Amino acid sequence: MKNVLIIGSTGQIGSELTMKLRGIYTKGNVVAGYIPGAEPKGELKESGPSTVVDITNAQQIADAVDKYQIDTIYNLAALLSAVAEAKPQLAWKIGVGGLFNVLEVAREKGCAVFTPSSIGSFGPETPKDKTPQDTVRNPRTMYGVTKVTGELLSDYYFRRFGVDTRSVRFPGLISYVTLPGGGTTDYAVDIYYSAAKGEKFVCPIAAGTFMDMMYMPDALRAAIEIMEADPAKFVHRNSFNIASMSFDPEIIYHKIQEYCPDFRMEYQVDPLRQGIAESWPNSLDDTCAREEWGWKPEYDLDAMTRDMLEKLRARFNR
Ligand code: AKB
């Protein structure tokens, strides 16, 4: 039986991961941790227990772990890249201070921990194409600094204290359920909303800027499969490159036009997001994840586009 605590359960990943885990661990508790002001609603609220867990408050984490006899923590609390540049102190407090609290509770109470890293953990000196698993990092953003620190801290807790820490470097995640907030890759979500509503899209990222992206069902599977994997073959732990597709704004625009011929896009490049995007890789090499725990994506750009447009058009009655 798995008793799981999701910290940040109402965010872009958490809202879907919590529901998916509740469908899998039906005999355990899948507890939705949230901060006041971001309470679970609807199905997320009705389908299982929820409790206030502010990641900056170690006692709240420990109390939730005790109350629900938690054995696995999904730590999804973070500020995304563009917001983290506006609030670097808060990004560190949540991304590193918060993770430290989670790892300490996990050490004391014997929990496994998943903490996502990101393509944002790489920097301008990193090889751009098919970025290897182990390579130069040197991120220039606070988001990247917290992600590299988080990876190192998680590996440290595994080696030093035996805490079962595991994670993946997520690409930009695309979903029709919960909007992301303040990321550099958010344009690749927003563009589908504009297309489904029949509106023109104003793109903040310049043509020719490639980044790795992934459809949410694959990302959720990755987060669950790595925590379920037999660690016997692990050479790495924190964090594995995973990948499924890489595109620039022109490629996704033309793909959407195959299904919405009247859809139009223009550019109004945001210098902050563009600078961040240019410092990140074009595409990651995910061979280690494939070899060490069997990672394999299911969605490519075409399959994702069909599903996104179908779901969003239904929502907007178009
Ligand atoms: C962001 O753009 O900040 C995130 C990420 C790639 O980690 N989506």
Short mmCIF file of C-alpha atoms and ligand atoms in Angstrom, two decimals:
data_model
loop_
_atom_site.label_atom_id
_atom_site.label_comp_id
_atom_site.label_asym_id
_atom_site.label_seq_id
_atom_site.Cartn_x
_atom_site.Cartn_y
_atom_site.Cartn_z
CA MET A 1 0.00 0.00 0.00
CA LYS A 2 1.30 3.46 -0.90
CA ASN A 3 0.44 6.52 1.17
CA VAL A 4 1.45 9.53 -0.89
CA LEU A 5 1.67 13.23 -0.04
CA ILE A 6 1.67 15.66 -2.95
CA ILE A 7 3.06 19.06 -1.98
CA GLY A 8 1.75 21.63 -4.45
CA SER A 9 -1.24 19.48 -5.44
CA THR A 10 -3.24 22.28 -7.05
CA GLY A 11 -0.52 23.38 -9.50
CA GLN A 12 -0.05 22.47 -13.16
CA ILE A 13 1.43 19.02 -12.49
CA GLY A 14 -0.04 18.38 -9.03
CA SER A 15 -3.69 18.74 -10.01
CA GLU A 16 -3.37 15.93 -12.58
CA LEU A 17 -0.82 13.78 -10.76
CA THR A 18 -2.97 13.65 -7.61
CA MET A 19 -5.97 12.37 -9.57
CA LYS A 20 -3.86 9.84 -11.45
CA LEU A 21 -2.26 8.51 -8.25
CA ARG A 22 -5.70 8.22 -6.63
CA GLY A 23 -6.70 5.99 -9.52
CA ILE A 24 -3.66 3.75 -8.94
CA TYR A 25 -3.22 3.56 -5.16
CA THR A 26 -6.87 3.01 -4.38
CA LYS A 27 -6.16 1.27 -1.10
CA GLY A 28 -3.82 3.95 0.24
CA ASN A 29 -4.08 7.63 1.00
CA VAL A 30 -3.17 10.09 -1.72
CA VAL A 31 -3.12 13.36 0.19
CA ALA A 32 -3.40 16.68 -1.62
CA GLY A 33 -1.12 19.18 0.14
CA TYR A 34 -1.93 22.81 -0.59
CA ILE A 35 -1.24 26.30 0.67
CA PRO A 36 -4.03 28.63 1.84
CA GLY A 37 -5.36 30.51 -1.19
CA ALA A 38 -4.75 27.53 -3.49
CA GLU A 39 -7.27 25.05 -2.04
CA PRO A 40 -8.28 21.96 -4.04
CA LYS A 41 -11.67 22.29 -5.73
CA GLY A 42 -14.18 20.00 -7.41
CA GLU A 43 -13.04 16.43 -8.09
CA LEU A 44 -9.61 17.07 -6.59
CA LYS A 45 -11.24 18.09 -3.31
CA GLU A 46 -13.97 15.42 -3.29
CA SER A 47 -11.89 12.39 -4.31
CA GLY A 48 -9.53 12.12 -1.33
CA PRO A 49 -7.93 13.75 1.70
CA SER A 50 -6.31 17.15 1.57
CA THR A 51 -4.36 19.17 4.10
CA VAL A 52 -2.49 22.45 4.38
CA VAL A 53 1.23 21.88 3.74
CA ASP A 54 3.40 24.93 3.23
CA ILE A 55 6.78 23.60 2.08
CA THR A 56 8.56 26.36 4.00
CA ASN A 57 7.08 24.95 7.23
CA ALA A 58 8.89 21.69 8.15
CA GLN A 59 6.51 20.95 11.03
CA GLN A 60 3.49 21.03 8.70
CA ILE A 61 5.19 18.50 6.41
CA ALA A 62 6.07 16.25 9.37
CA ASP A 63 2.52 16.45 10.78
CA ALA A 64 0.99 15.44 7.43
CA VAL A 65 3.46 12.55 7.10
CA ASP A 66 2.60 11.32 10.61
CA LYS A 67 -1.16 11.76 10.28
CA TYR A 68 -1.46 9.86 6.99
CA GLN A 69 1.51 7.48 7.50
CA ILE A 70 3.06 8.79 4.31
CA ASP A 71 5.77 6.69 2.62
CA THR A 72 6.23 8.74 -0.59
CA ILE A 73 6.36 12.52 -1.07
CA TYR A 74 5.93 14.22 -4.45
CA ASN A 75 7.44 17.65 -3.94
CA LEU A 76 5.93 19.84 -6.67
CA ALA A 77 6.25 23.24 -4.99
CA ALA A 78 8.25 25.67 -7.14
CA LEU A 79 8.21 29.05 -8.87
CA LEU A 80 8.61 28.64 -12.64
CA SER A 81 11.49 30.26 -14.48
CA ALA A 82 10.20 33.72 -15.41
CA VAL A 83 8.55 34.30 -12.01
CA ALA A 84 11.68 33.06 -10.25
CA GLU A 85 13.67 35.78 -12.03
CA ALA A 86 11.24 38.38 -10.64
CA LYS A 87 11.34 36.85 -7.12
CA PRO A 88 14.74 35.13 -6.76
CA GLN A 89 14.72 35.14 -2.94
CA LEU A 90 11.33 33.43 -2.80
CA ALA A 91 12.39 30.98 -5.51
CA TRP A 92 15.36 29.92 -3.36
CA LYS A 93 13.24 29.76 -0.20
CA ILE A 94 10.71 27.41 -1.85
CA GLY A 95 13.01 25.51 -4.23
CA VAL A 96 15.95 24.90 -1.91
CA GLY A 97 14.79 25.73 1.64
CA GLY A 98 11.54 23.87 1.00
CA LEU A 99 13.32 20.86 -0.47
CA PHE A 100 15.66 20.78 2.54
CA ASN A 101 12.58 20.60 4.82
CA VAL A 102 11.13 17.76 2.75
CA LEU A 103 14.40 15.81 2.76
CA GLU A 104 14.84 16.22 6.51
CA VAL A 105 11.32 14.93 7.17
CA ALA A 106 11.94 12.08 4.71
CA ARG A 107 15.18 11.20 6.49
CA GLU A 108 13.53 11.14 9.90
CA LYS A 109 10.41 9.27 8.82
CA GLY A 110 11.71 7.02 6.04
CA CYS A 111 9.88 8.47 3.01
CA ALA A 112 10.85 8.29 -0.67
CA VAL A 113 10.95 11.69 -2.40
CA PHE A 114 10.31 12.83 -6.00
CA THR A 115 11.34 16.42 -6.79
CA PRO A 116 11.19 17.48 -10.44
CA SER A 117 14.17 19.12 -12.06
CA SER A 118 13.98 20.79 -15.47
CA ILE A 119 15.60 21.60 -18.79
CA GLY A 120 16.12 24.90 -16.96
CA SER A 121 18.92 23.30 -14.95
CA PHE A 122 21.18 23.70 -18.01
CA GLY A 123 22.91 26.86 -19.17
CA PRO A 124 24.44 28.54 -22.21
CA GLU A 125 27.68 26.50 -22.06
CA THR A 126 25.73 23.21 -22.14
CA PRO A 127 25.83 21.33 -25.49
CA LYS A 128 22.62 22.50 -27.20
CA ASP A 129 21.52 19.48 -29.21
CA LYS A 130 20.87 16.04 -27.75
CA THR A 131 22.21 17.39 -24.45
CA PRO A 132 23.85 14.47 -22.61
CA GLN A 133 22.74 13.29 -19.19
CA ASP A 134 26.05 14.28 -17.56
CA THR A 135 27.48 17.52 -18.90
CA VAL A 136 28.27 21.17 -18.16
CA ARG A 137 25.39 22.90 -16.32
CA ASN A 138 26.07 26.50 -15.17
CA PRO A 139 22.49 27.83 -15.43
CA ARG A 140 22.12 31.62 -15.52
CA THR A 141 18.64 31.77 -13.96
CA MET A 142 17.64 31.49 -10.30
CA TYR A 143 15.24 28.74 -11.40
CA GLY A 144 18.18 26.79 -12.83
CA VAL A 145 20.33 27.45 -9.76
CA THR A 146 17.59 26.02 -7.51
CA LYS A 147 17.17 23.01 -9.80
CA VAL A 148 20.89 22.13 -9.88
CA THR A 149 21.09 22.64 -6.10
CA GLY A 150 18.00 20.48 -5.66
CA GLU A 151 19.52 17.67 -7.71
CA LEU A 152 22.76 17.79 -5.72
CA LEU A 153 20.95 17.95 -2.39
CA SER A 154 18.71 15.02 -3.32
CA ASP A 155 21.72 12.91 -4.37
CA TYR A 156 23.48 13.92 -1.14
CA TYR A 157 20.55 12.72 1.00
CA PHE A 158 20.53 9.42 -0.88
CA ARG A 159 24.28 8.79 -0.50
CA ARG A 160 24.64 10.14 3.04
CA PHE A 161 21.37 9.07 4.66
CA GLY A 162 19.87 6.49 2.27
CA VAL A 163 16.79 8.60 1.49
CA ASP A 164 15.20 7.16 -1.66
CA THR A 165 15.30 10.30 -3.80
CA ARG A 166 14.49 10.11 -7.52
CA SER A 167 13.65 12.67 -10.19
CA VAL A 168 13.48 13.68 -13.83
CA ARG A 169 14.36 16.85 -15.73
CA PHE A 170 11.00 17.86 -17.15
CA PRO A 171 10.78 19.64 -20.50
CA GLY A 172 8.07 22.31 -20.97
CA LEU A 173 4.82 20.57 -20.03
CA ILE A 174 1.68 20.96 -22.14
CA SER A 175 -1.79 20.24 -20.79
CA TYR A 176 -5.41 21.31 -21.24
CA VAL A 177 -6.29 20.84 -17.55
CA THR A 178 -4.43 23.41 -15.39
CA LEU A 179 -2.57 26.37 -16.87
CA PRO A 180 1.09 26.81 -15.93
CA GLY A 181 2.07 30.16 -14.43
CA GLY A 182 5.19 32.13 -15.20
CA GLY A 183 7.24 29.63 -17.19
CA THR A 184 9.33 30.20 -20.30
CA THR A 185 7.70 27.30 -22.16
CA ASP A 186 4.13 28.45 -21.34
CA TYR A 187 3.67 29.78 -24.89
CA ALA A 188 3.33 26.20 -26.10
CA VAL A 189 0.23 25.82 -23.88
CA ASP A 190 -1.22 29.28 -24.54
CA ILE A 191 -1.03 28.80 -28.32
CA TYR A 192 -3.52 25.89 -28.14
CA TYR A 193 -5.96 27.96 -26.05
CA SER A 194 -5.85 30.76 -28.66
CA ALA A 195 -6.32 28.31 -31.53
CA ALA A 196 -9.23 26.53 -29.80
CA LYS A 197 -10.95 29.85 -29.05
CA GLY A 198 -10.46 31.04 -32.62
CA GLU A 199 -8.18 33.90 -31.53
CA LYS A 200 -4.90 35.16 -32.95
CA PHE A 201 -1.86 34.16 -30.87
CA VAL A 202 0.85 36.64 -29.92
CA CYS A 203 4.01 34.62 -29.41
CA PRO A 204 6.56 35.80 -26.79
CA ILE A 205 9.31 33.45 -28.04
CA ALA A 206 11.16 34.11 -31.32
CA ALA A 207 10.97 31.87 -34.37
CA GLY A 208 13.89 29.46 -34.45
CA THR A 209 14.03 29.03 -30.65
CA PHE A 210 13.86 25.29 -30.02
CA MET A 211 13.02 23.80 -26.62
CA ASP A 212 12.08 20.31 -25.44
CA MET A 213 8.37 19.87 -24.67
CA MET A 214 6.20 17.03 -23.40
CA TYR A 215 2.50 16.23 -23.22
CA MET A 216 1.25 15.92 -19.63
CA PRO A 217 0.15 12.25 -19.82
CA ASP A 218 3.76 11.28 -20.61
CA ALA A 219 5.10 13.52 -17.83
CA LEU A 220 2.73 11.98 -15.26
CA ARG A 221 3.73 8.49 -16.36
CA ALA A 222 7.41 9.42 -16.00
CA ALA A 223 6.87 10.71 -12.45
CA ILE A 224 5.05 7.54 -11.44
CA GLU A 225 7.22 5.04 -13.32
CA ILE A 226 10.49 6.34 -11.90
CA MET A 227 9.12 6.04 -8.34
CA GLU A 228 7.91 2.50 -9.08
CA ALA A 229 11.12 1.44 -10.87
CA ASP A 230 13.45 -1.22 -9.52
CA PRO A 231 16.51 0.86 -8.55
CA ALA A 232 18.88 -2.07 -9.19
CA LYS A 233 19.75 -0.65 -12.64
CA PHE A 234 20.03 2.99 -11.51
CA VAL A 235 23.35 4.63 -12.24
CA HIS A 236 21.72 8.06 -11.85
CA ARG A 237 18.98 9.28 -9.53
CA ASN A 238 18.72 13.08 -9.54
CA SER A 239 17.84 13.81 -12.19
CA PHE A 240 17.22 11.90 -15.42
CA ASN A 241 16.89 13.67 -18.78
CA ILE A 242 13.55 12.72 -20.34
CA ALA A 243 12.36 13.85 -23.76
CA SER A 244 9.60 13.36 -26.30
CA MET A 245 9.56 16.30 -28.76
CA SER A 246 11.46 19.47 -29.59
CA PHE A 247 10.06 22.34 -31.65
CA ASP A 248 10.20 26.09 -32.20
CA PRO A 249 7.15 28.41 -32.46
CA GLU A 250 6.96 28.03 -36.26
CA ILE A 251 6.72 24.24 -36.08
CA ILE A 252 3.93 24.18 -33.51
CA TYR A 253 2.12 27.02 -35.36
CA HIS A 254 2.13 25.11 -38.64
CA LYS A 255 1.13 21.89 -36.92
CA ILE A 256 -1.91 23.63 -35.38
CA GLN A 257 -2.77 25.14 -38.78
CA GLU A 258 -3.11 21.59 -40.17
CA TYR A 259 -6.19 21.29 -37.91
CA CYS A 260 -7.22 25.00 -37.76
CA PRO A 261 -6.38 26.49 -41.20
CA ASP A 262 -7.60 29.98 -40.22
CA PHE A 263 -5.38 30.18 -37.13
CA ARG A 264 -2.87 33.09 -37.18
CA MET A 265 0.17 33.94 -35.06
CA GLU A 266 2.34 37.04 -34.75
CA TYR A 267 5.46 37.71 -32.71
CA GLN A 268 5.96 40.11 -29.81
CA VAL A 269 9.11 38.71 -28.23
CA ASP A 270 9.44 39.02 -24.44
CA PRO A 271 13.15 39.74 -23.77
CA LEU A 272 13.13 38.01 -20.36
CA ARG A 273 11.61 34.76 -21.59
CA GLN A 274 13.61 34.85 -24.83
CA GLY A 275 16.87 35.25 -22.90
CA ILE A 276 15.99 32.32 -20.68
CA ALA A 277 14.96 30.15 -23.64
CA GLU A 278 18.21 30.88 -25.47
CA SER A 279 20.20 29.71 -22.44
CA TRP A 280 18.43 26.31 -22.45
CA PRO A 281 19.11 23.27 -24.65
CA ASN A 282 17.30 22.64 -27.94
CA SER A 283 16.76 18.96 -27.13
CA LEU A 284 17.84 16.42 -24.49
CA ASP A 285 19.33 12.94 -24.88
CA ASP A 286 17.24 10.65 -22.66
CA THR A 287 19.20 7.41 -23.25
CA CYS A 288 20.01 6.95 -19.53
CA ALA A 289 16.32 7.11 -18.53
CA ARG A 290 15.48 4.61 -21.28
CA GLU A 291 18.24 2.22 -20.20
CA GLU A 292 18.04 2.56 -16.41
CA TRP A 293 14.25 2.43 -15.87
CA GLY A 294 12.62 1.89 -19.24
CA TRP A 295 11.40 5.43 -20.01
CA LYS A 296 9.55 5.73 -23.35
CA PRO A 297 7.30 8.62 -24.43
CA GLU A 298 3.97 7.94 -26.15
CA TYR A 299 2.99 11.33 -27.59
CA ASP A 300 4.62 13.18 -30.48
CA LEU A 301 3.66 16.69 -31.63
CA ASP A 302 0.92 15.45 -33.94
CA ALA A 303 -0.79 13.19 -31.36
CA MET A 304 -0.55 15.91 -28.70
CA THR A 305 -1.96 18.59 -31.03
CA ARG A 306 -4.97 16.45 -31.99
CA ASP A 307 -5.76 15.71 -28.34
CA MET A 308 -5.20 19.28 -27.08
CA LEU A 309 -7.41 20.80 -29.78
CA GLU A 310 -10.15 18.21 -29.33
CA LYS A 311 -10.31 18.73 -25.55
CA LEU A 312 -10.08 22.52 -25.66
CA ARG A 313 -12.58 22.91 -28.51
CA ALA A 314 -15.05 20.81 -26.54
CA ARG A 315 -14.47 23.03 -23.50
CA PHE A 316 -14.97 26.25 -25.48
CA ASN A 317 -17.85 24.80 -27.57
CA ARG A 318 -16.04 25.48 -30.86
C1 AKB B 1 9.47 26.82 -17.28
O1 AKB B 1 9.33 27.21 -18.44
O2 AKB B 1 9.89 27.53 -16.37
C2 AKB B 1 9.13 25.38 -16.97
C3 AKB B 1 10.30 24.48 -17.16
C4 AKB B 1 10.79 24.17 -18.50
O3 AKB B 1 10.83 23.98 -16.21
N1 AKB B 1 8.04 24.95 -17.79
#
